[in-house]
Tab-separated table of C-alpha atoms and ligand atoms in Angstrom:
chain	number	residue	atom	x	y	z
A	1	UNK	CA	-0.059	0.040	0.007
A	2	UNK	CA	1.284	3.553	-0.795
A	3	UNK	CA	2.148	5.425	2.417
A	4	UNK	CA	2.055	9.145	2.954
A	5	UNK	CA	4.045	10.707	5.802
A	6	UNK	CA	2.451	13.670	7.663
A	7	UNK	CA	4.470	13.575	10.854
A	8	UNK	CA	7.539	15.683	10.130
A	9	UNK	CA	7.544	17.296	13.534
A	10	UNK	CA	8.296	13.853	15.062
A	11	UNK	CA	11.204	13.405	12.624
A	12	UNK	CA	12.120	13.790	8.960
A	13	UNK	CA	13.634	11.263	6.545
A	14	UNK	CA	17.229	12.063	5.469
A	15	UNK	CA	17.101	13.524	1.935
A	16	UNK	CA	19.135	11.762	-0.808
A	17	UNK	CA	21.787	14.489	-0.958
A	18	UNK	CA	22.153	14.404	2.799
A	19	UNK	CA	22.493	10.562	2.633
A	20	UNK	CA	25.163	10.808	-0.060
A	21	UNK	CA	27.163	13.272	2.015
A	22	UNK	CA	26.738	11.113	5.160
A	23	UNK	CA	27.898	7.919	3.513
A	24	UNK	CA	30.900	9.641	1.855
A	25	UNK	CA	31.928	11.224	5.192
A	26	UNK	CA	31.678	7.916	6.865
A	27	UNK	CA	33.927	6.306	4.213
A	28	UNK	CA	36.254	9.069	3.448
A	29	UNK	CA	36.653	10.993	6.735
A	30	UNK	CA	37.424	8.135	9.254
A	31	UNK	CA	39.697	10.132	11.524
A	32	UNK	CA	39.151	11.490	14.996
A	33	UNK	CA	38.955	15.211	14.965
A	34	UNK	CA	41.266	15.382	18.009
A	35	UNK	CA	44.086	13.393	16.336
A	36	UNK	CA	47.091	15.322	15.053
A	37	UNK	CA	47.793	13.261	11.979
A	38	UNK	CA	46.436	14.071	8.620
A	39	UNK	CA	43.292	11.947	8.970
A	40	UNK	CA	42.601	13.725	12.120
A	41	UNK	CA	43.164	17.114	10.577
A	42	UNK	CA	40.762	16.272	7.743
A	43	UNK	CA	38.034	15.300	10.232
A	44	UNK	CA	38.751	18.562	12.157
A	45	UNK	CA	38.512	20.620	8.988
A	46	UNK	CA	35.197	18.923	7.957
A	47	UNK	CA	33.769	19.481	11.531
A	48	UNK	CA	34.740	23.215	11.419
A	49	UNK	CA	33.197	23.611	7.992
A	50	UNK	CA	29.999	22.056	9.258
A	51	UNK	CA	30.078	24.419	12.251
A	52	UNK	CA	30.453	27.389	9.897
A	53	UNK	CA	27.346	26.342	7.894
A	54	UNK	CA	25.292	25.781	11.075
A	55	UNK	CA	26.355	29.215	12.349
A	56	UNK	CA	25.139	30.729	9.119
A	57	UNK	CA	21.710	29.044	9.601
A	58	UNK	CA	21.406	30.730	13.037
A	59	UNK	CA	23.244	33.955	12.492
A	60	UNK	CA	26.024	33.402	14.942
A	61	UNK	CA	29.761	32.840	15.068
A	62	UNK	CA	30.964	29.288	14.572
A	63	UNK	CA	32.657	29.264	17.904
A	64	UNK	CA	29.365	29.933	19.622
A	65	UNK	CA	28.044	26.539	18.563
A	66	UNK	CA	28.412	23.293	20.516
A	67	UNK	CA	27.585	20.090	18.650
A	68	UNK	CA	25.457	17.690	20.676
A	69	UNK	CA	23.629	14.371	20.112
A	70	UNK	CA	20.408	16.207	19.417
A	71	UNK	CA	17.778	18.502	20.853
A	72	UNK	CA	17.253	16.762	24.116
A	73	UNK	CA	20.987	17.003	24.956
A	74	UNK	CA	21.190	20.610	23.856
A	75	UNK	CA	18.219	21.522	26.072
A	76	UNK	CA	19.737	19.654	29.048
A	77	UNK	CA	23.051	21.268	28.530
A	78	UNK	CA	21.487	24.751	28.290
A	79	UNK	CA	19.369	24.366	31.416
A	80	UNK	CA	21.522	22.335	33.729
A	81	UNK	CA	24.772	23.700	32.406
A	82	UNK	CA	23.800	27.315	32.796
A	83	UNK	CA	22.305	26.700	36.268
A	84	UNK	CA	25.426	25.012	37.435
A	85	UNK	CA	27.632	27.849	36.204
A	86	UNK	CA	25.383	30.676	37.386
A	87	UNK	CA	22.972	29.175	39.791
A	88	UNK	CA	24.282	30.295	43.169
A	89	UNK	CA	22.969	32.626	44.640
A	90	UNK	CA	20.180	32.783	42.061
A	91	UNK	CA	17.617	30.099	42.797
A	92	UNK	CA	14.806	30.569	40.238
A	93	UNK	CA	14.055	29.438	36.748
A	94	UNK	CA	11.092	30.386	34.628
A	95	UNK	CA	9.857	28.225	31.799
A	96	UNK	CA	6.385	27.420	30.273
A	97	UNK	CA	3.788	24.654	30.711
A	98	UNK	CA	3.934	23.944	26.930
A	99	UNK	CA	7.614	22.951	26.666
A	100	UNK	CA	8.866	19.698	25.309
A	101	UNK	CA	9.809	17.072	27.943
A	102	UNK	CA	13.486	17.826	26.965
A	103	UNK	CA	12.934	21.206	28.767
A	104	UNK	CA	10.255	20.224	31.311
A	105	UNK	CA	12.165	17.235	32.804
A	106	UNK	CA	15.488	19.079	33.393
A	107	UNK	CA	13.394	21.744	35.133
A	108	UNK	CA	11.680	19.125	37.223
A	109	UNK	CA	15.206	17.740	38.093
A	110	UNK	CA	16.306	21.262	39.185
A	111	UNK	CA	13.124	21.340	41.445
A	112	UNK	CA	14.300	18.143	43.038
A	113	UNK	CA	17.577	19.834	43.842
A	114	UNK	CA	15.883	22.717	45.524
A	115	UNK	CA	15.522	25.128	42.678
A	116	UNK	CA	12.340	27.113	42.381
A	117	UNK	CA	10.768	26.765	38.927
A	118	UNK	CA	7.815	28.786	37.568
A	119	UNK	CA	5.803	27.250	34.694
A	120	UNK	CA	4.033	30.092	32.905
A	121	UNK	CA	0.786	29.102	31.151
A	122	UNK	CA	-0.177	30.168	27.669
A	123	UNK	CA	-3.351	31.863	26.625
A	124	UNK	CA	-6.070	29.809	24.914
A	125	UNK	CA	-4.418	30.565	21.505
A	126	UNK	CA	-1.168	28.983	22.712
A	127	UNK	CA	0.807	32.140	23.037
A	128	UNK	CA	2.862	32.978	26.073
A	129	UNK	CA	2.087	36.526	27.232
A	130	UNK	CA	5.354	38.438	27.899
A	131	UNK	CA	3.540	40.279	30.685
A	132	UNK	CA	3.219	36.874	32.431
A	133	UNK	CA	6.980	36.432	32.193
A	134	UNK	CA	7.536	39.948	33.557
A	135	UNK	CA	5.315	39.109	36.491
A	136	UNK	CA	7.163	35.880	37.130
A	137	UNK	CA	10.653	37.447	37.140
A	138	UNK	CA	12.212	37.848	40.608
A	139	UNK	CA	15.690	39.150	41.649
A	140	UNK	CA	16.728	35.474	42.116
A	141	UNK	CA	15.689	34.513	38.507
A	142	UNK	CA	18.724	33.186	36.711
A	143	UNK	CA	17.281	31.629	33.603
A	144	UNK	CA	14.203	31.967	31.380
A	145	UNK	CA	13.486	29.116	28.989
A	146	UNK	CA	10.763	29.621	26.356
A	147	UNK	CA	10.422	27.460	23.240
A	148	UNK	CA	10.492	29.262	19.824
A	149	UNK	CA	7.981	26.966	18.074
A	150	UNK	CA	5.700	24.492	19.747
A	151	UNK	CA	5.991	20.939	18.392
A	152	UNK	CA	2.258	20.251	18.710
A	153	UNK	CA	0.594	23.431	17.391
A	154	UNK	CA	3.490	25.190	15.631
A	155	UNK	CA	2.776	28.414	17.559
A	156	UNK	CA	5.684	30.842	17.503
A	157	UNK	CA	6.415	32.585	20.787
A	158	UNK	CA	7.488	36.296	21.063
A	159	UNK	CA	11.083	35.370	21.909
A	160	UNK	CA	12.754	38.625	21.294
A	161	UNK	CA	10.303	40.447	23.617
A	162	UNK	CA	10.788	37.760	26.345
A	163	UNK	CA	14.587	37.826	25.982
A	164	UNK	CA	14.628	41.635	26.531
A	165	UNK	CA	12.520	41.141	29.753
A	166	UNK	CA	14.870	38.324	30.968
A	167	UNK	CA	17.935	40.462	30.425
A	168	UNK	CA	16.422	43.512	32.076
A	169	UNK	CA	15.914	41.382	35.128
A	170	UNK	CA	19.505	40.099	34.894
A	171	UNK	CA	18.552	36.569	33.778
A	172	UNK	CA	19.858	34.384	30.933
A	173	UNK	CA	17.487	33.493	28.087
A	174	UNK	CA	17.286	30.028	26.480
A	175	UNK	CA	15.003	29.007	23.685
A	176	UNK	CA	14.283	25.555	22.383
A	177	UNK	CA	14.513	26.092	18.694
A	178	UNK	CA	14.158	22.458	17.675
A	179	UNK	CA	10.941	22.966	15.741
A	180	UNK	CA	11.991	26.344	14.304
A	181	UNK	CA	15.466	25.947	12.911
A	182	UNK	CA	15.347	24.803	9.235
A	183	UNK	CA	11.616	25.654	9.043
A	184	UNK	CA	11.597	29.463	9.498
A	185	UNK	CA	14.442	32.040	9.358
A	186	UNK	CA	16.312	32.146	12.713
A	187	UNK	CA	18.575	34.844	13.817
A	188	UNK	CA	19.748	34.311	17.331
A	189	UNK	CA	21.027	37.839	17.639
A	190	UNK	CA	17.700	39.256	16.640
A	191	UNK	CA	15.989	36.917	19.076
A	192	UNK	CA	18.327	38.149	21.774
A	193	UNK	CA	18.845	34.676	23.256
A	194	UNK	CA	21.891	33.507	25.171
A	195	UNK	CA	21.282	29.854	24.445
A	196	UNK	CA	19.325	28.187	21.586
A	197	UNK	CA	18.881	24.481	20.954
A	198	UNK	CA	18.495	22.797	17.602
A	199	UNK	CA	18.138	19.182	16.289
A	200	UNK	CA	19.212	17.924	12.835
A	201	UNK	CA	16.577	15.201	12.412
A	202	UNK	CA	13.801	17.831	12.259
A	203	UNK	CA	15.265	19.191	9.017
A	204	UNK	CA	16.313	16.143	7.052
A	205	UNK	CA	19.625	15.417	8.761
A	206	UNK	CA	20.147	12.097	10.450
A	207	UNK	CA	18.893	11.357	14.036
A	208	UNK	CA	21.417	11.820	16.835
A	209	UNK	CA	22.999	15.210	15.916
A	210	UNK	CA	22.136	18.687	17.136
A	211	UNK	CA	23.693	21.837	18.441
A	212	UNK	CA	23.476	24.409	21.226
A	213	UNK	CA	24.147	27.988	20.526
A	214	UNK	CA	25.958	29.557	23.437
A	215	UNK	CA	26.373	33.327	23.031
A	216	UNK	CA	29.959	34.502	23.624
A	217	UNK	CA	30.583	35.238	27.214
A	218	UNK	CA	27.750	33.068	28.622
A	219	UNK	CA	28.892	30.847	31.397
A	220	UNK	CA	28.156	27.189	30.935
A	221	UNK	CA	29.385	24.110	32.775
A	222	UNK	CA	29.488	20.724	30.975
A	223	UNK	CA	26.914	18.243	32.189
A	224	UNK	CA	28.997	15.185	31.147
A	225	UNK	CA	32.652	14.693	31.892
A	226	UNK	CA	35.449	13.386	29.642
A	227	UNK	CA	37.832	14.891	27.164
A	228	UNK	CA	38.146	18.597	26.271
A	229	UNK	CA	36.104	18.515	23.160
A	230	UNK	CA	33.821	21.335	21.952
A	231	UNK	CA	35.740	23.947	23.959
A	232	UNK	CA	35.354	21.876	27.077
A	233	UNK	CA	31.639	22.052	26.961
A	234	UNK	CA	30.656	18.802	25.655
A	235	UNK	CA	33.032	15.820	25.959
A	236	UNK	CA	33.173	12.832	23.517
A	237	UNK	CA	34.623	12.095	20.094
A	238	UNK	CA	32.749	14.380	17.741
A	239	UNK	CA	30.223	12.803	15.296
A	240	UNK	CA	31.798	14.295	12.191
A	241	UNK	CA	29.803	12.381	9.570
A	242	UNK	CA	26.484	13.437	11.136
A	243	UNK	CA	27.750	16.934	11.589
A	244	UNK	CA	28.645	17.072	7.864
A	245	UNK	CA	25.266	15.613	6.955
A	246	UNK	CA	23.546	18.302	9.095
A	247	UNK	CA	25.698	20.933	7.305
A	248	UNK	CA	24.219	19.682	3.986
A	249	UNK	CA	20.666	19.740	5.328
A	250	UNK	CA	21.105	23.186	6.816
A	251	UNK	CA	22.507	24.581	3.523
A	252	UNK	CA	19.510	23.066	1.697
A	253	UNK	CA	17.022	24.579	4.220
A	254	UNK	CA	18.748	28.027	3.882
A	255	UNK	CA	18.584	27.888	0.057
A	256	UNK	CA	14.964	26.705	-0.093
A	257	UNK	CA	13.385	28.401	2.919
A	258	UNK	CA	11.194	31.117	1.298
A	259	UNK	CA	9.861	28.842	-1.531
A	260	UNK	CA	9.351	25.886	0.841
A	261	UNK	CA	7.698	28.011	3.422
A	262	UNK	CA	5.151	29.379	0.941
A	263	UNK	CA	4.603	25.842	-0.527
A	264	UNK	CA	4.071	24.195	2.933
A	265	UNK	CA	1.876	27.058	4.162
A	266	UNK	CA	-0.415	26.648	1.077
A	267	UNK	CA	-0.615	22.831	1.544
A	268	UNK	CA	-1.241	23.170	5.329
A	269	UNK	CA	-4.033	25.721	4.645
A	270	UNK	CA	-5.501	23.376	1.953
A	271	UNK	CA	-5.548	20.617	4.483
A	272	UNK	CA	-7.038	22.672	7.268
A	273	UNK	CA	-9.712	24.262	5.085
A	274	UNK	CA	-10.564	20.841	3.538
A	275	UNK	CA	-10.967	19.059	6.848
A	276	UNK	CA	-12.868	21.911	8.568
A	277	UNK	CA	-15.245	22.223	5.590
A	278	UNK	CA	-16.069	18.501	5.469
A	279	UNK	CA	-15.818	17.222	9.029
A	280	UNK	CA	-18.485	18.700	11.401
A	281	UNK	CA	-17.428	19.662	14.868
A	282	UNK	CA	-13.728	19.990	14.061
A	283	UNK	CA	-11.600	22.975	14.544
A	284	UNK	CA	-7.984	24.259	14.819
A	285	UNK	CA	-6.277	24.389	18.172
A	286	UNK	CA	-4.179	27.534	18.612
A	287	UNK	CA	-4.016	30.716	16.684
A	288	UNK	CA	-1.474	33.318	15.627
A	289	UNK	CA	1.816	32.891	13.814
A	290	UNK	CA	2.839	29.258	13.350
A	291	UNK	CA	5.447	27.252	11.581
A	292	UNK	CA	4.314	26.902	8.032
A	293	UNK	CA	4.090	23.022	8.100
A	294	UNK	CA	1.987	22.453	11.251
A	295	UNK	CA	-1.674	22.231	12.141
A	296	UNK	CA	-3.402	20.778	15.152
A	297	UNK	CA	-7.106	19.876	14.739
A	298	UNK	CA	-9.752	18.598	17.132
A	299	UNK	CA	-12.506	16.211	16.189
A	300	UNK	CA	-15.159	16.247	18.870
A	301	UNK	CA	-16.395	12.839	20.111
A	302	UNK	CA	-13.362	10.959	18.878
A	303	UNK	CA	-10.285	9.408	20.415
A	304	UNK	CA	-7.216	10.842	18.754
A	305	UNK	CA	-5.417	7.489	19.144
A	306	UNK	CA	-8.189	5.656	17.344
A	307	UNK	CA	-8.080	8.218	14.488
A	308	UNK	CA	-4.281	7.886	14.306
A	309	UNK	CA	-4.641	4.052	13.966
A	310	UNK	CA	-7.525	4.334	11.449
A	311	UNK	CA	-5.488	6.729	9.271
A	312	UNK	CA	-2.377	4.553	9.624
A	313	UNK	CA	-4.371	1.572	8.251
A	314	UNK	CA	-5.296	3.767	5.245
A	315	UNK	CA	-1.587	4.579	4.743
A	316	UNK	CA	-1.214	7.888	6.405
A	317	UNK	CA	1.216	8.734	9.277
A	318	UNK	CA	-0.076	11.427	11.613
A	319	UNK	CA	0.197	12.042	15.318
A	320	UNK	CA	-1.817	12.704	18.401
A	321	UNK	CA	-0.152	14.813	21.036
A	322	UNK	CA	-1.133	12.382	23.741
A	323	UNK	CA	1.527	10.447	25.707
A	324	UNK	CA	1.176	6.964	27.062
A	325	UNK	CA	2.047	6.909	30.712
A	326	UNK	CA	1.575	3.962	33.036
A	327	UNK	CA	-0.609	2.274	30.452
A	328	UNK	CA	-3.129	5.109	30.113
A	329	UNK	CA	-3.274	7.564	27.320
A	330	UNK	CA	-2.781	11.023	28.796
A	331	UNK	CA	-4.116	13.934	26.859
A	332	UNK	CA	-1.491	16.405	25.491
A	333	UNK	CA	-0.027	18.652	28.235
A	334	UNK	CA	0.167	21.480	25.634
A	335	UNK	CA	-3.476	21.405	24.767
A	336	UNK	CA	-4.524	21.058	28.407
A	337	UNK	CA	-2.378	24.032	29.266
A	338	UNK	CA	-4.113	26.098	26.496
A	339	UNK	CA	-7.340	25.352	28.384
A	340	UNK	CA	-8.888	22.580	26.235
A	341	UNK	CA	-11.159	20.240	28.029
A	342	UNK	CA	-9.484	16.815	28.482
A	343	UNK	CA	-11.957	15.171	26.096
A	344	UNK	CA	-11.157	17.690	23.350
A	345	UNK	CA	-7.419	17.428	23.885
A	346	UNK	CA	-7.765	13.669	23.477
A	347	UNK	CA	-9.793	14.187	20.337
A	348	UNK	CA	-6.916	16.215	18.678
A	349	UNK	CA	-4.461	15.341	15.980
A	350	UNK	CA	-1.288	17.001	14.739
A	351	UNK	CA	-0.540	17.085	11.057
A	352	UNK	CA	3.014	18.120	10.127
A	353	UNK	CA	3.881	18.466	6.555
A	354	UNK	CA	7.257	18.364	4.788
A	355	UNK	CA	9.297	18.009	1.605
A	356	UNK	CA	7.588	14.832	0.316
A	357	UNK	CA	4.036	16.145	0.564
A	358	UNK	CA	2.080	17.510	-2.316
A	359	UNK	CA	-1.524	18.671	-3.064
A	360	UNK	CA	-2.544	15.255	-4.248
A	361	UNK	CA	-1.508	13.677	-0.975
A	362	UNK	CA	-3.177	16.361	1.012
A	363	UNK	CA	-6.475	15.765	-0.838
A	364	UNK	CA	-6.151	12.026	-0.307
A	365	UNK	CA	-5.457	12.753	3.465
A	366	UNK	CA	-8.616	14.955	3.644
A	367	UNK	CA	-10.775	12.085	2.162
A	368	UNK	CA	-9.241	9.637	4.562
A	369	UNK	CA	-9.898	11.886	7.554
A	370	UNK	CA	-13.476	12.476	6.437
A	371	UNK	CA	-14.082	8.807	6.120
A	372	UNK	CA	-12.259	7.733	9.341
A	373	UNK	CA	-13.988	10.465	11.415
A	374	UNK	CA	-17.445	9.382	10.158
A	375	UNK	CA	-16.675	5.721	10.744
A	376	UNK	CA	-15.359	6.215	14.236
A	377	UNK	CA	-18.062	8.683	15.257
A	378	UNK	CA	-20.783	6.045	14.441
A	379	UNK	CA	-19.174	3.887	17.143
A	380	UNK	CA	-18.559	6.795	19.533
A	381	UNK	CA	-20.844	6.710	22.683
A	382	UNK	CA	-20.083	10.414	23.356
A	383	UNK	CA	-20.615	11.910	19.825
A	384	UNK	CA	-24.203	13.201	19.405
A	385	UNK	CA	-24.291	16.245	17.167
A	386	UNK	CA	-23.602	16.132	13.424
B	401	PLP	N1	12.429	20.022	21.670
B	401	PLP	C1	11.290	20.018	20.865
B	401	PLP	C2	10.367	21.165	20.814
B	401	PLP	C3	11.046	18.812	20.106
B	401	PLP	O1	9.985	18.770	19.293
B	401	PLP	C4	11.966	17.733	20.281
B	401	PLP	C5	11.702	16.402	19.560
B	401	PLP	O2	10.557	16.104	19.200
B	401	PLP	C6	13.032	17.879	21.133
B	401	PLP	C7	13.197	19.001	21.811
B	401	PLP	C8	14.033	16.755	21.269
B	401	PLP	O3	14.973	16.695	20.199
B	401	PLP	P1	15.684	15.326	19.880
B	401	PLP	O4	14.693	14.369	19.368
B	401	PLP	O5	16.711	15.638	18.887
B	401	PLP	O6	16.350	14.844	21.163
């Protein structure tokens, strides 16, 4: 059966050019970037070229980038590493209730060690109000961490405004840019952040490579201990082939961004309009500026998981924001924080588009959603209206 992938916020497949660069780097750049012989020097040169391209993607200096194993590590390093370097006597961190677990869980870890953490909630449109950040700031606040783009709704947060507030209060500013980099133009200087996390597998690079932007002068302690790699911020033999593959993916993203943004936005709007016109009691979760490829839609009276499975059987990969914990399906913490009733949050799906999608696939997905929603609603004990 033909399969169509609409889950690019979960991960993207490596593109053919990225795959070719990866394989050739694996075969032709076998050295360790710390070795002084020629093989080592070649690896080092390739690593630094990759760092320059990644810096161009984010608008920073190459030496401000630390390669990591992905977004989760970059977030952990930003939060735990900056708290360890700057924590005392500051004892307060601000983040939001809609962050990815890669930010929420290091913050919960900080709470276990006695740090005070404030989780600012969004408005019903998914936006964090800078005034709520302002109200949460205290003299003891050392770090504010607010994601750039939400993984479930695509909502873009007013990072520049929040950074300015954090700095006025003497705090550092981190943003999780995992769902933004490669999808929208990012300029860390314009955003005013001190720390910014990215992940390669969200923009067609392999899984297991990412980076943390650390603004010059920002104090950061490593959170793992070993060799003196990455300016003593992240030990471990560098993953040169994956860094080189991410360089290729970043260059492609930079070259194609304006055209791809317009194309994906048009497809996303076509999907949204098509579903909303043909499926009664459905609607979009969140509002305001979003990443061009993402929409989150509720289907009242349905279980998101059942709809995901039904669409999967028809050949479409989509996602529900719910998480399985202790055997029970928990509604998305993002949608709950936006004030959705648990039943509506459970009845929501995320569609995230990408390079392989086209209008024909979108139309086929709309038909499949219309069919699946009607079939499942017939069996739903809670769905009454139509
Ligand atoms: N932050 C956000 C917003 C994400 O969407 C993800 C992955 O889904 C991560 C962090 C974690 O990134 P990685 O999978 O590279 O560890």
